[in-house]
Coordinates of C-alpha atoms in Angstrom, one line a residue:
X1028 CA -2.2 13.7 -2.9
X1029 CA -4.4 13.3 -5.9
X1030 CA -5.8 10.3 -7.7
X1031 CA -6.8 10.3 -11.6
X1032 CA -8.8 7.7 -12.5
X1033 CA -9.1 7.0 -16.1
X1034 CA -12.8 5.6 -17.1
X1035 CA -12.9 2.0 -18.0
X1036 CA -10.4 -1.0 -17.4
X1037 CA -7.5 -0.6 -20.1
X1038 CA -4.9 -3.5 -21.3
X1039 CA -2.8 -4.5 -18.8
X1040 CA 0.4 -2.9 -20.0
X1041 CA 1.3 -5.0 -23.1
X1042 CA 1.4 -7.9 -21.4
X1043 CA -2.6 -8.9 -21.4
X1044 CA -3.4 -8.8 -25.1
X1045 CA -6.5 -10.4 -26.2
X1046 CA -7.2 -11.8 -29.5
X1047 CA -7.9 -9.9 -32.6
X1048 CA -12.0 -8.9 -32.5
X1049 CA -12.0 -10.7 -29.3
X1050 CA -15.4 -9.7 -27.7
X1051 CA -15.9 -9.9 -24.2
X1052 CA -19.0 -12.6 -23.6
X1053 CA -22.0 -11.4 -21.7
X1054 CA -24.1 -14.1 -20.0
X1055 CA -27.6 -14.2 -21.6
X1056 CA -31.0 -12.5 -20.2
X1057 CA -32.3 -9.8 -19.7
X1058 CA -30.5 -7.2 -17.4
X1059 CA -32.1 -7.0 -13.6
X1060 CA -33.8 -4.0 -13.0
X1061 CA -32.7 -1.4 -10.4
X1062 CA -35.0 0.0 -7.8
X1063 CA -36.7 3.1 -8.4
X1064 CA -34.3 5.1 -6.1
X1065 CA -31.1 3.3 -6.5
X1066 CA -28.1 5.2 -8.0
X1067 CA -26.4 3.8 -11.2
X1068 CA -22.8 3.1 -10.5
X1069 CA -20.3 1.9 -12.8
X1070 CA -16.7 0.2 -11.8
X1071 CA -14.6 3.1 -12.7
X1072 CA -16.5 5.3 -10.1
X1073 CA -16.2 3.1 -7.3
X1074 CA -12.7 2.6 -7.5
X1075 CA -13.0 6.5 -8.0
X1076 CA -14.9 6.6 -4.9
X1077 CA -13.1 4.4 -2.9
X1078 CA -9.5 6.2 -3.6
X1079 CA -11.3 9.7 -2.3
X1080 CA -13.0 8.2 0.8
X1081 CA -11.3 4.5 1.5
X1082 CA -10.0 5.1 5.3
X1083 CA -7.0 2.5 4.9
X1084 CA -5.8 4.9 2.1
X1085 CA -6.4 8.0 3.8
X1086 CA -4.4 7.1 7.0
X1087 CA -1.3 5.9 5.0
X1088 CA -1.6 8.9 3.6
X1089 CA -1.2 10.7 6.8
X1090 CA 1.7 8.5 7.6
X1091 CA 3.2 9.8 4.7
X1092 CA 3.4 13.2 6.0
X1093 CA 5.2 11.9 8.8
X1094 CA 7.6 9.7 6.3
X1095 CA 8.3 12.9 4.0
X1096 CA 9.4 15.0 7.3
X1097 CA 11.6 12.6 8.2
X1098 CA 13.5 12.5 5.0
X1099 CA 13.5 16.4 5.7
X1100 CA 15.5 16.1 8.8
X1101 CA 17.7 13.7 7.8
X1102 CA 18.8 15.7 4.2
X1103 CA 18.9 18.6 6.8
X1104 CA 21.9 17.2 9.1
X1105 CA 24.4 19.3 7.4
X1106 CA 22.8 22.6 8.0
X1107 CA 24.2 24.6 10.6
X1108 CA 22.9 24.9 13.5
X1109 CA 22.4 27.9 15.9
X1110 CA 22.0 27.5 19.7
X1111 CA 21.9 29.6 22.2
X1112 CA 24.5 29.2 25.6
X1113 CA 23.5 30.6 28.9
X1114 CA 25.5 29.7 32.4
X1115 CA 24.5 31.1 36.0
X1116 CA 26.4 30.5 39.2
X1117 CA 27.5 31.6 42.6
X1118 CA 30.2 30.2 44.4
X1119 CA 31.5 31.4 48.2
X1120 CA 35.3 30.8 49.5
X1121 CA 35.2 31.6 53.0
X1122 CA 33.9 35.2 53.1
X1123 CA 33.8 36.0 50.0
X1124 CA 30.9 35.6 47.4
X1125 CA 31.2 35.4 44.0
X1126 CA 28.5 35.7 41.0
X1127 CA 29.2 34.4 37.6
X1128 CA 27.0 34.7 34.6
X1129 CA 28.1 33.9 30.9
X1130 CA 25.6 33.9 27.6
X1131 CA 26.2 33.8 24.0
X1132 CA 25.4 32.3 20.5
X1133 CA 27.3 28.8 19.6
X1134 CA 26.9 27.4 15.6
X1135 CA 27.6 23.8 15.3
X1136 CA 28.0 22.6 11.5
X1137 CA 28.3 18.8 10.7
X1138 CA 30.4 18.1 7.1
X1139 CA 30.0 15.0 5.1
X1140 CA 33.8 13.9 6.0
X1141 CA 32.4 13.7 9.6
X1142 CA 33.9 16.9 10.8
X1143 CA 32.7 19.1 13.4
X1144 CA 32.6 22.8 13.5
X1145 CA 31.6 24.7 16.5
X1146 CA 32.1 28.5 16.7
X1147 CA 30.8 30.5 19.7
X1148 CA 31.1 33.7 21.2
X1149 CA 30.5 34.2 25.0
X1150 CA 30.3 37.2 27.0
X1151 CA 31.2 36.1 31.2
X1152 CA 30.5 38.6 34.0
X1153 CA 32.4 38.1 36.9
X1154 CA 30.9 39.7 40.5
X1155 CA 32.5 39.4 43.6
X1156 CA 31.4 41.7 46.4
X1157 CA 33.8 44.9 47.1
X1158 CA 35.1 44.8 43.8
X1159 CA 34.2 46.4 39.9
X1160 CA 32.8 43.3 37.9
X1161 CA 34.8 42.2 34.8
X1162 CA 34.9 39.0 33.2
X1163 CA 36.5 38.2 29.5
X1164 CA 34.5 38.1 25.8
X1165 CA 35.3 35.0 23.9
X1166 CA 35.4 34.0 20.1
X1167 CA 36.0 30.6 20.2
X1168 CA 36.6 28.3 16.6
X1169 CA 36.9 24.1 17.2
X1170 CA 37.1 21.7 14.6
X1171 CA 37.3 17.8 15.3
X1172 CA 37.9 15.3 12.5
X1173 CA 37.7 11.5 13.3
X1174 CA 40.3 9.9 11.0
X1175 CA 38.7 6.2 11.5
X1176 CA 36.1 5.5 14.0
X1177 CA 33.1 8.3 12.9
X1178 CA 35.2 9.6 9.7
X1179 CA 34.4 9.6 6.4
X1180 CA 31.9 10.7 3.7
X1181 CA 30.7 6.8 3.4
X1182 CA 30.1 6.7 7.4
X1183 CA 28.6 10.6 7.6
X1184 CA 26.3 10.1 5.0
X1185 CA 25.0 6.9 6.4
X1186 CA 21.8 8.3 7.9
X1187 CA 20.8 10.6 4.6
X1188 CA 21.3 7.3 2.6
X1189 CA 19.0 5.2 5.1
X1190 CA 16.6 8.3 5.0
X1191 CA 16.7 8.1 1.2
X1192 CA 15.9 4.6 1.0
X1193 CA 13.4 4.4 3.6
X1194 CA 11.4 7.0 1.7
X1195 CA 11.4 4.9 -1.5
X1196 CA 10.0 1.9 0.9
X1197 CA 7.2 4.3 2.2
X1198 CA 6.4 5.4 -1.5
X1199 CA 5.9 1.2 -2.2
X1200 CA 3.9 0.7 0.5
X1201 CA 1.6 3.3 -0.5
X1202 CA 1.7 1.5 -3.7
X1203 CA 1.0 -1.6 -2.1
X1204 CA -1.8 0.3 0.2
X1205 CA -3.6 1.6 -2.9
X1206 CA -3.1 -1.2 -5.2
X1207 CA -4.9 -3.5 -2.3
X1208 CA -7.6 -1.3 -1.7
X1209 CA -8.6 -1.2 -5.1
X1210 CA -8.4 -4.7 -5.7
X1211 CA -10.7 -5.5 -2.4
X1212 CA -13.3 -2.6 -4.2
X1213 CA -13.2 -4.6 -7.5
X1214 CA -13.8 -7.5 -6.0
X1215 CA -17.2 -6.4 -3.7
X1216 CA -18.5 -4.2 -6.8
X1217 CA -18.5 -7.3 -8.6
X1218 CA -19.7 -9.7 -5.7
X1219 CA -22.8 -6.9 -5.7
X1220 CA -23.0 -7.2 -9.3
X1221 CA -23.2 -11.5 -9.2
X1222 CA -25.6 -10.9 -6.5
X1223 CA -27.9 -8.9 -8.3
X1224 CA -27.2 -11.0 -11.8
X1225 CA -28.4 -13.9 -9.6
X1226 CA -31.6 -12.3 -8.4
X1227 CA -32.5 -11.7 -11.7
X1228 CA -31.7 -15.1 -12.5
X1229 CA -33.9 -16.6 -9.6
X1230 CA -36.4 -13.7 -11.0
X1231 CA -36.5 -15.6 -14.4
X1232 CA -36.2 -19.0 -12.6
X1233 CA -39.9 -18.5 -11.0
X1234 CA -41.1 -16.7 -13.7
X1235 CA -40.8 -20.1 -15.8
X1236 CA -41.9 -21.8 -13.4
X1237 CA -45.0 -20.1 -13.1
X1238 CA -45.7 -20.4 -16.8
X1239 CA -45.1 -24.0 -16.2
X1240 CA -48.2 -23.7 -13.7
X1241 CA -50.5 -22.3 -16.2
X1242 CA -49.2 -24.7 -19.0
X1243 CA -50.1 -27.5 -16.6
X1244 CA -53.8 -26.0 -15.9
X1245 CA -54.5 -25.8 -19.2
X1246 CA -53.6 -29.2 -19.7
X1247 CA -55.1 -30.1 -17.1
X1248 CA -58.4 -28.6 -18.5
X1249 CA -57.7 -30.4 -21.6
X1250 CA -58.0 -33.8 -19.7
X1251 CA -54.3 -34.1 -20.9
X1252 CA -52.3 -34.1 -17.6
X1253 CA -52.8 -35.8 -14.3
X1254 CA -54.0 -33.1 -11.2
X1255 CA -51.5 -34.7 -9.0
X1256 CA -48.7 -33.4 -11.7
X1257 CA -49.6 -29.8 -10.8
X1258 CA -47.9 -30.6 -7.0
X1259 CA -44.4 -30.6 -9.0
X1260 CA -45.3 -27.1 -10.6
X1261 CA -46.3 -25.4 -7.4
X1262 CA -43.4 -26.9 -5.2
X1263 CA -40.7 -25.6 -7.9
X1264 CA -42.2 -22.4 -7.4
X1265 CA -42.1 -22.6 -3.6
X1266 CA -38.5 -23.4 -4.5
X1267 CA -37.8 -21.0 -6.7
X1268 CA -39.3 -18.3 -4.2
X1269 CA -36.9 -19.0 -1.4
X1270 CA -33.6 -18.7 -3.8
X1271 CA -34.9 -15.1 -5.2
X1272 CA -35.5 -14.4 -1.4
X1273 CA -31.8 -15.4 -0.5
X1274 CA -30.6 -13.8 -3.6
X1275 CA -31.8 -10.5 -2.6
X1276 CA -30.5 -11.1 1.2
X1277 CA -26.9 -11.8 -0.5
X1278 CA -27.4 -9.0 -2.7
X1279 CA -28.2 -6.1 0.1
X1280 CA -25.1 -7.9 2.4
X1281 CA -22.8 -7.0 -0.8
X1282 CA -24.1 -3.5 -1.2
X1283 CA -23.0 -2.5 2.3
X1284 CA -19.5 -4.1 2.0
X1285 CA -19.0 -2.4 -1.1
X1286 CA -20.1 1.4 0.6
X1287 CA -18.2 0.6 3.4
X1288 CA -15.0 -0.1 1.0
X1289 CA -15.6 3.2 -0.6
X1290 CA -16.1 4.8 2.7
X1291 CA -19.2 5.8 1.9
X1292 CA -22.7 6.1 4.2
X1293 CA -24.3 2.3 4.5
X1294 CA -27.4 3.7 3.6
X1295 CA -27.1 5.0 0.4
X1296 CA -29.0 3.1 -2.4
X1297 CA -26.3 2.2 -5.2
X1298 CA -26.9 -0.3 -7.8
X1299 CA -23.9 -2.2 -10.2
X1300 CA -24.9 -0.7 -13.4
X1301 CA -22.5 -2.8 -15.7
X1302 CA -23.1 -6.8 -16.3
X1303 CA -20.3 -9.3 -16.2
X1304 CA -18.6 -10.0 -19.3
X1305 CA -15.5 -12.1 -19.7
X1306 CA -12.3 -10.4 -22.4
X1307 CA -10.5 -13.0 -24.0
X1308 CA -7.1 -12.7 -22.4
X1309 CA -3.8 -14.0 -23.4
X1310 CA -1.1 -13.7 -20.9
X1311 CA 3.1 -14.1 -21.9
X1312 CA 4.4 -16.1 -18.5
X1313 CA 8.3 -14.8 -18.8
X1314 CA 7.0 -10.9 -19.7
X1315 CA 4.7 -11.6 -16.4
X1316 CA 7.7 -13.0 -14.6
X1317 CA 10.0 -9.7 -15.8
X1318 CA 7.4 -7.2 -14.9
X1319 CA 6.5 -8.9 -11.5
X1320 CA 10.0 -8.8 -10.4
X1321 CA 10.2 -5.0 -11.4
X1322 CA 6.6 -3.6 -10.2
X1323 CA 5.6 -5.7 -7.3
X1324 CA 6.0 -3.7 -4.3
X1325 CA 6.8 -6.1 -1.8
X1326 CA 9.6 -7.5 -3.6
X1327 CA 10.9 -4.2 -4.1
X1328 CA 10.5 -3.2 -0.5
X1329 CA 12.5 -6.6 0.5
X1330 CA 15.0 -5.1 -2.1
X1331 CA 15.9 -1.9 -0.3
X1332 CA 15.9 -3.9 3.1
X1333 CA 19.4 -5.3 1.8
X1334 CA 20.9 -2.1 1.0
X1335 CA 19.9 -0.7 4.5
X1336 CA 21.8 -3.8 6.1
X1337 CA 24.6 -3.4 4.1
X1338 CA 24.9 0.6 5.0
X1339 CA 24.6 -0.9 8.6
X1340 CA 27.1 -3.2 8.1
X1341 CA 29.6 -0.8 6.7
X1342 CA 28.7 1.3 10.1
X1343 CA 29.0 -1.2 12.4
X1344 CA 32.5 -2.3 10.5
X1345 CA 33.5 1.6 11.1
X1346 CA 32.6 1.8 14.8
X1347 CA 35.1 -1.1 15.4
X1348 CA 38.6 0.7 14.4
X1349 CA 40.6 3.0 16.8
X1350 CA 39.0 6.5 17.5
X1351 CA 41.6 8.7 15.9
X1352 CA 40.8 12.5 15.6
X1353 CA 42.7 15.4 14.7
X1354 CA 41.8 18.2 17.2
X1355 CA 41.6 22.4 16.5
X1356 CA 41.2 25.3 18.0
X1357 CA 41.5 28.8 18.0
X1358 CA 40.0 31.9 19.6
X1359 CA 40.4 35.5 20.9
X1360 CA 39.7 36.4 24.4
X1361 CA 38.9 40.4 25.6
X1362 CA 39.8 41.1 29.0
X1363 CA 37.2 43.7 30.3
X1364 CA 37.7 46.0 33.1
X1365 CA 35.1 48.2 34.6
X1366 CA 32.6 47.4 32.1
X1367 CA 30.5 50.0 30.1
X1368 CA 32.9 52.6 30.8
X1369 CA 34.2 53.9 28.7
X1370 CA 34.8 52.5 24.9
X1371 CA 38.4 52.0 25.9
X1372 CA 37.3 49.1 28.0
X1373 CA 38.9 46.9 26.5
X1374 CA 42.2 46.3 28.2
X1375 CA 43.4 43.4 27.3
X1376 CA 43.4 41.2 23.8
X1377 CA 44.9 37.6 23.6
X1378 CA 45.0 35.2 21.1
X1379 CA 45.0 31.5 21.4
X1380 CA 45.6 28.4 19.1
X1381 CA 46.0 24.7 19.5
X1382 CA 46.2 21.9 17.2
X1383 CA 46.3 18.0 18.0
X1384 CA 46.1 14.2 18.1
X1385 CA 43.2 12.7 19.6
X1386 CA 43.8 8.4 20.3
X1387 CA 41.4 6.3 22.2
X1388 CA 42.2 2.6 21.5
X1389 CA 39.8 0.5 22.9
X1390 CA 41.4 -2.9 24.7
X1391 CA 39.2 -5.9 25.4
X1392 CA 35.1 -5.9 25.4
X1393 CA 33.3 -7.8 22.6
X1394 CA 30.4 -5.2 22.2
X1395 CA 32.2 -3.4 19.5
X1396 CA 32.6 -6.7 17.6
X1397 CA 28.5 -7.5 18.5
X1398 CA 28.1 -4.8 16.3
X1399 CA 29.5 -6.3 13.3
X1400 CA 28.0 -9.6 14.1
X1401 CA 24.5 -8.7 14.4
X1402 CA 24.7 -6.6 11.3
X1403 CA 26.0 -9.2 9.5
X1404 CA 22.9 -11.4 10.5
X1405 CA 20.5 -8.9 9.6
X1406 CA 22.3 -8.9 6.1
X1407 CA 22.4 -12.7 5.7
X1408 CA 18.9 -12.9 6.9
X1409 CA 18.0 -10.1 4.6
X1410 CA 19.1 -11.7 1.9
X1411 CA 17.7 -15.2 2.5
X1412 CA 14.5 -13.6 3.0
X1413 CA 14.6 -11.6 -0.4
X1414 CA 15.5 -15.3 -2.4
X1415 CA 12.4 -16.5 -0.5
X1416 CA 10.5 -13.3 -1.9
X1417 CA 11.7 -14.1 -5.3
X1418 CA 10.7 -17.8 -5.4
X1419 CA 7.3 -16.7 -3.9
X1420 CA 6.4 -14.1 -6.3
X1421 CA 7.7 -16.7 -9.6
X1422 CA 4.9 -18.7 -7.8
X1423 CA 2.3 -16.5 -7.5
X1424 CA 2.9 -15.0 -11.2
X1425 CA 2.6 -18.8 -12.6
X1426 CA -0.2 -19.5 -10.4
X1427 CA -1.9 -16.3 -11.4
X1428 CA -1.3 -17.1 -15.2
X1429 CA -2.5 -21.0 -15.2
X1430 CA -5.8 -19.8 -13.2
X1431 CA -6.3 -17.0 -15.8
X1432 CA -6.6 -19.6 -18.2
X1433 CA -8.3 -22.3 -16.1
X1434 CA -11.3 -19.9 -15.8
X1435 CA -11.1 -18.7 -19.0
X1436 CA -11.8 -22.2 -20.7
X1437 CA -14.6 -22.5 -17.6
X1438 CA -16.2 -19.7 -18.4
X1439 CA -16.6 -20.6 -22.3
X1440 CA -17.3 -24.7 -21.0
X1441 CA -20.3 -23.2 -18.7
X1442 CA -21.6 -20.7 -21.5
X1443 CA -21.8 -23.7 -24.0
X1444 CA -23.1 -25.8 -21.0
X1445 CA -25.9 -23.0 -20.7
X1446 CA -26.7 -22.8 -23.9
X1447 CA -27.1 -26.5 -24.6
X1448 CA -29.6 -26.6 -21.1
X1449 CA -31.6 -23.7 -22.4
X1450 CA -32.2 -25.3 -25.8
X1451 CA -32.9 -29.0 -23.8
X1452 CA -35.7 -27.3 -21.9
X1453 CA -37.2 -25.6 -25.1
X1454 CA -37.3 -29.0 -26.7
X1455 CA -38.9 -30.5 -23.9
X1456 CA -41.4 -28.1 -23.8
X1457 CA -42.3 -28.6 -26.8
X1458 CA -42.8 -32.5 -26.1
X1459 CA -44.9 -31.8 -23.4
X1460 CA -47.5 -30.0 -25.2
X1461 CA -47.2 -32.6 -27.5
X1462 CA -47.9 -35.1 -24.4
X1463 CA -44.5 -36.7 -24.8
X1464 CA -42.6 -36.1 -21.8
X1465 CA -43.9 -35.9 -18.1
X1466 CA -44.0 -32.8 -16.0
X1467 CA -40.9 -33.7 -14.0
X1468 CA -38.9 -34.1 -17.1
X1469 CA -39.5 -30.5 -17.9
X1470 CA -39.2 -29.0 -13.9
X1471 CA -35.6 -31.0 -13.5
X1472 CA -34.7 -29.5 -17.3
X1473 CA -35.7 -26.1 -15.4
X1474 CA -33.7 -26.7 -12.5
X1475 CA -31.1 -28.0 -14.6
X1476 CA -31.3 -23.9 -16.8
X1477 CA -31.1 -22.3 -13.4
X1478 CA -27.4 -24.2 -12.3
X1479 CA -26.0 -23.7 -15.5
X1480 CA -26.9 -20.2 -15.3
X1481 CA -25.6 -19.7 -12.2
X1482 CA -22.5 -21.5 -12.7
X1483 CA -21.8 -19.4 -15.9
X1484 CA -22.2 -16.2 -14.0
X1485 CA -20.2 -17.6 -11.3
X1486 CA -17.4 -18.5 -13.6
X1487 CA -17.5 -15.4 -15.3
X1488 CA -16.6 -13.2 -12.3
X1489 CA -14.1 -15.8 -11.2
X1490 CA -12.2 -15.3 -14.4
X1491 CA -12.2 -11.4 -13.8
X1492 CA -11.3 -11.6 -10.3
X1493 CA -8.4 -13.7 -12.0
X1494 CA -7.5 -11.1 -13.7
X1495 CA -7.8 -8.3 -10.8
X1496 CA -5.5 -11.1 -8.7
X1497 CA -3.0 -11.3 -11.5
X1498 CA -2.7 -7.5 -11.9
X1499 CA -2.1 -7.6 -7.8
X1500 CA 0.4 -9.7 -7.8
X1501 CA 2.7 -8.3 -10.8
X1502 CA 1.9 -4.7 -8.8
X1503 CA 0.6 -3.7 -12.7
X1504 CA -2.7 -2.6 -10.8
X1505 CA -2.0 1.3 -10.9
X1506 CA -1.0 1.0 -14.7
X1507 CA -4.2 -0.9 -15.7
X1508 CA -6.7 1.5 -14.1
X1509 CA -3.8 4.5 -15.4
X1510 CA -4.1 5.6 -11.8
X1511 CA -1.7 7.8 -10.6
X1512 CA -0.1 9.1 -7.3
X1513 CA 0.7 12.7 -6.8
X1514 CA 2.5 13.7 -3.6
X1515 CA 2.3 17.5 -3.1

C-alpha cells in the first residue's frame, strides 16, 4: 500500500470555498525561533510521516492482508477441488483373514445452482490368504441438486456476496483508520505549533516587561517615579518568567505526542515550521449534508450491515422449506483377476446408472423457524441502528458547520480584541513618560496584551481544528490532503 501526499492543505472538495482574495490571518509578532539543532517540519510532512510510520495504520494494514485472502477463498468456492482417497483394513471371519486396501483421486466441483459434482476413480485390492488378490477399479460420476432447501443461485452465491460486501466494509474501515490518524496528527502538530507560538508570546511578554523595568529606573533617576513603583515592574517579570517556563514545559510534552503519532523516535528534535493562520471559510450546510451521507465511512459501513442481514435472511428463509434433491449417478467398474498379469487382466467390465428423488420433510422442532426469527432481528435492528447513524451524522455535520463559523467570527473578535489592547498599552506608555498614568496602569495594560494574545492564538487553532473535525466527520479528509490508498 502506498500513500501520496500532495504538499499543502487544498479546498475541501467544492464544498469549503472561501471568499474571493480571502487571506488567511496570521497572529502578529515576530515568529519564535527554533533551536539551533531542531529540524524544520512543515504539516504536509507530518501527515507524510505519520502515514509511513503511524503503527494503528500499519496493523490495519496487516489486517487487510488477512481481509483480501478471505475474499480469495470465498470467490474461489466454485473451483474444483482435487482430493486424494486412501482406505486400509483387515477384517477375519473365523479362519480366514482378509486385507483390503483402496486409493484414488476424487474431484468435487460446487456450481452456483447449488449442485454438487464428485467424480472419483478408485483402485481396491482385495487379499485373502490362499488365494490370488483381485479387487475392482472404479470410475464413479455423482451429481446432487437440492431443488429447495440448499438450491439455487441466490442461496449458493450467498457466501461470495457476504465475502464481497465484507471487503467493501474492510476497505471503509481503512478509510476510517487513516482518515483518524491523520486528524489526531493534525491536531498535535498544531498543539506543538500553539505551544511554541505561546513561548514566543511569554518571550515578548517579559521582554516588555523588562523594558518596563528600565523605563521605571530611569524615571526613577529623574525623581519622576516613586522607588516602591519599581516592586510592580520586577514582580510582572517574576510573573512573566514562570509562564515562558510553563510554556516551554507544554511545548516539549507536545513535541513527543506529535513523534509518537508519527511513529517516530521521541528523541528527535523537530520544530513546527509554519505559524497559525485562519482561511476564511464558507461552508454550504445541505452540500455538507449530501456529501456526509456519501463519504463518511461509518455510515457507509452501517449501510452494508443491512444488506448482509438481508442475504442472511433470504438464507435462513431457504433452510426452512423441504430438502428436496434430485440424485445421480453413474460409473464403470473393472473386475481384475490376477492382477499385473497379463494386459488381458481385465475380465470383467460393468456399467452402472441411477437416477432419483431425494425427500426429507422435517416434522415438528422450532430451530428451523429460530433461524428466520433471529435473522429477522438482526435486520430490524440493523436498520434501526442505520436511522440512528443517519440522524447522528445530520448532527454532527450541523454541529460541525455552526462551530466553523462560531470560531471563525472568534478568531476575527480576538484579533480586533488584540489589536485594540496593543494600541491601549502604546498609548499608555506614552502617558507615562509624560507622568500621566501610574505604573500599574501600564503592567495591567501588559497583562491585559499577553491574554488577548493568547486568546487570539488559541482561537485561531480552534477554528482550524474546526475545520480538520469537519473534514472528519463528512469522511472528506482523504480528498482534502488528495491522499490516496493503493492496495497492491
Amino acid at each position: 500500500m502506498a500513500w501520496h501526499v500532495v504538499a499543502g492543505i487544498g479546498a475541501m472538495l467544492v464544498l469549503l470555498m472561501g471568499p474571493a482574495g480571502a487571506q488567511p490571518r496570521q497572529p502578529p509578532g515576530t515568529p519564535a525561533r527554533p533551536p539551533a539543532d531542531a529540524v524544520p517540519l512543515t504539516l504536509p510532512e507530518a501527515v507524510a510521516l505519520g502515514l509511513r510510520n503511524n503503527r494503528g495504520i500499519r496493523g490495519e494494514y496487516l489486517q487487510r492482508i488477512a481481509d483480501r485472502f478471505a475474499l480469495r477463498v470465498a470467490e474461489d468456492s466454485f473451483t474444483p477441488r482435487l482430493a486424494l482417497a486412501a482406505e486400509a483394513g483387515r477384517s477375519r471371519t473365523g479362519e480366514v483373514r482378509t486385507s483390503r486396501f483402496a486409493v484414488g483421486p476424487v474431484v468435487t466441483v460446487d456450481t452456483p445452482t447449488g449442485a454438487v459434482f464428485r467424480m472419483s476413480w478408485l483402485s481396491s485390492q482385495t487379499n485373502t490368504r490362499g488365494q490370488t488378490p483381485q479387487g475392482p477399479s472404479q470410475i464413479g460420476f455423482q451429481v446432487e441438486q437440492p431443488l429447495l432447501a440448499g438450491g439455487g443461485i441466490d442461496y449458493a452465491m450467498a457466501p461470495r456476496r457476504i465475502a464481497r460486501i465484507s471487503e467493501q466494509g474492510a476497505q471503509l474501515r481503512l478509510k476510517a483508520q487513516v482518515i483518524d490518524q491523520i486528524s489526531q496528527i493534525i491536531v498535535a502538530y498544531r498543539t506543538l505549533l500553539q505551544s511554541q507560538e505561546q513561548t514566543r508570546i511569554a518571550e515578548e511578554s517579559l521582554r516588555r516587561a523588562r523594558d518596563l523595568v528600565e523605563v521605571n529606573r530611569a524615571l526613577i533617576a529623574a525623581g519622576r517615579l516613586a522607588q516602591v513603583e519599581l516592586i510592580q515592574s520586577e514582580a510582572s517579570i517574576a510573573q512573566q518568567e514562570l509562564q515562558l517556563i510553563a510554556a516551554r514545559n507544554a511545548g516539549e510534552s507536545a513535541r513527543l505526542s506529535l513523534l509518537v503519532l508519527m511513529g517516530i523516535d521521541p528523541s528527535s528534535p523537530i520544530w513546527a515550521a509554519e505559524r497559525p493562520a485562519a482561511p476564511a471559510v464558507q461552508v454550504d450546510m445541505d452540500r455538507a449534508l449530501a456529501t456526509a451521507f456519501a463519504n463518511q465511512p461509518a455510515y457507509l459501513a452501517r449501510l452494508l450491515s443491512i444488506e448482509i442481514s438481508r442475504i442472511n435472511l433470504d438464507i435462513a428463509r431457504n433452510q426452512r422449506l423441504w430438502d428436496v434433491s434430485i440424485v445421480a449417478g453413474a460409473g464403470q467398474q473393472a473386475l481384475r483377476s490376477q492382477v499385473m498379469e497379463t494386459i488381458g487382466a481385465l475380465s470383467t467390465v460393468r456399467s452402472d446408472f441411477n437416477i432419483g428423488l431425494r425427500v426429507n420433510i422435517p416434522i415438528g422442532g422450532l430451530s428451523r423457524e429460530q433461524q428466520e426469527v433471529n435473522a429477522t432481528v438482526a435486520l430490524r435492528q440493523n436498520e434501526v441502528l442505520v436511522e440512528e447513524a443517519r440522524d447522528q451524522l445530520r448532527r454532527q455535520a450541523e454541529d460541525a458547520v455552526r462551530n466553523i463559523d462560531a470560531q471563525r467570527r472568534q478568531a476575527q473578535l480576538a484579533t480586533r480584541a488584540r489589536e485594540l489592547t496593543a494600541q491601549q498599552l502604546a498609548a499608555e506608555l506614552v502617558k507615562l513618560q509624560a507622568g500621566r498614568s501610574s505604573n500599574f496602569q501600564v503592567v495591567s495594560f501588559q497583562s491585559a496584551l499577553q491574554q488577548a494574545e493568547s486568546a487570539e492564538l488559541a482561537a485561531v487553532i480552534a477554528y482550524l481544528n474546526a475545520l480538520t473535525a469537519m473534514d472528519q466527520v463528512l469522511g472528506t479528509t482523504l480528498d482534502t490532503w488528495r491522499i490516496s490508498l493503493n492496495e497492491r
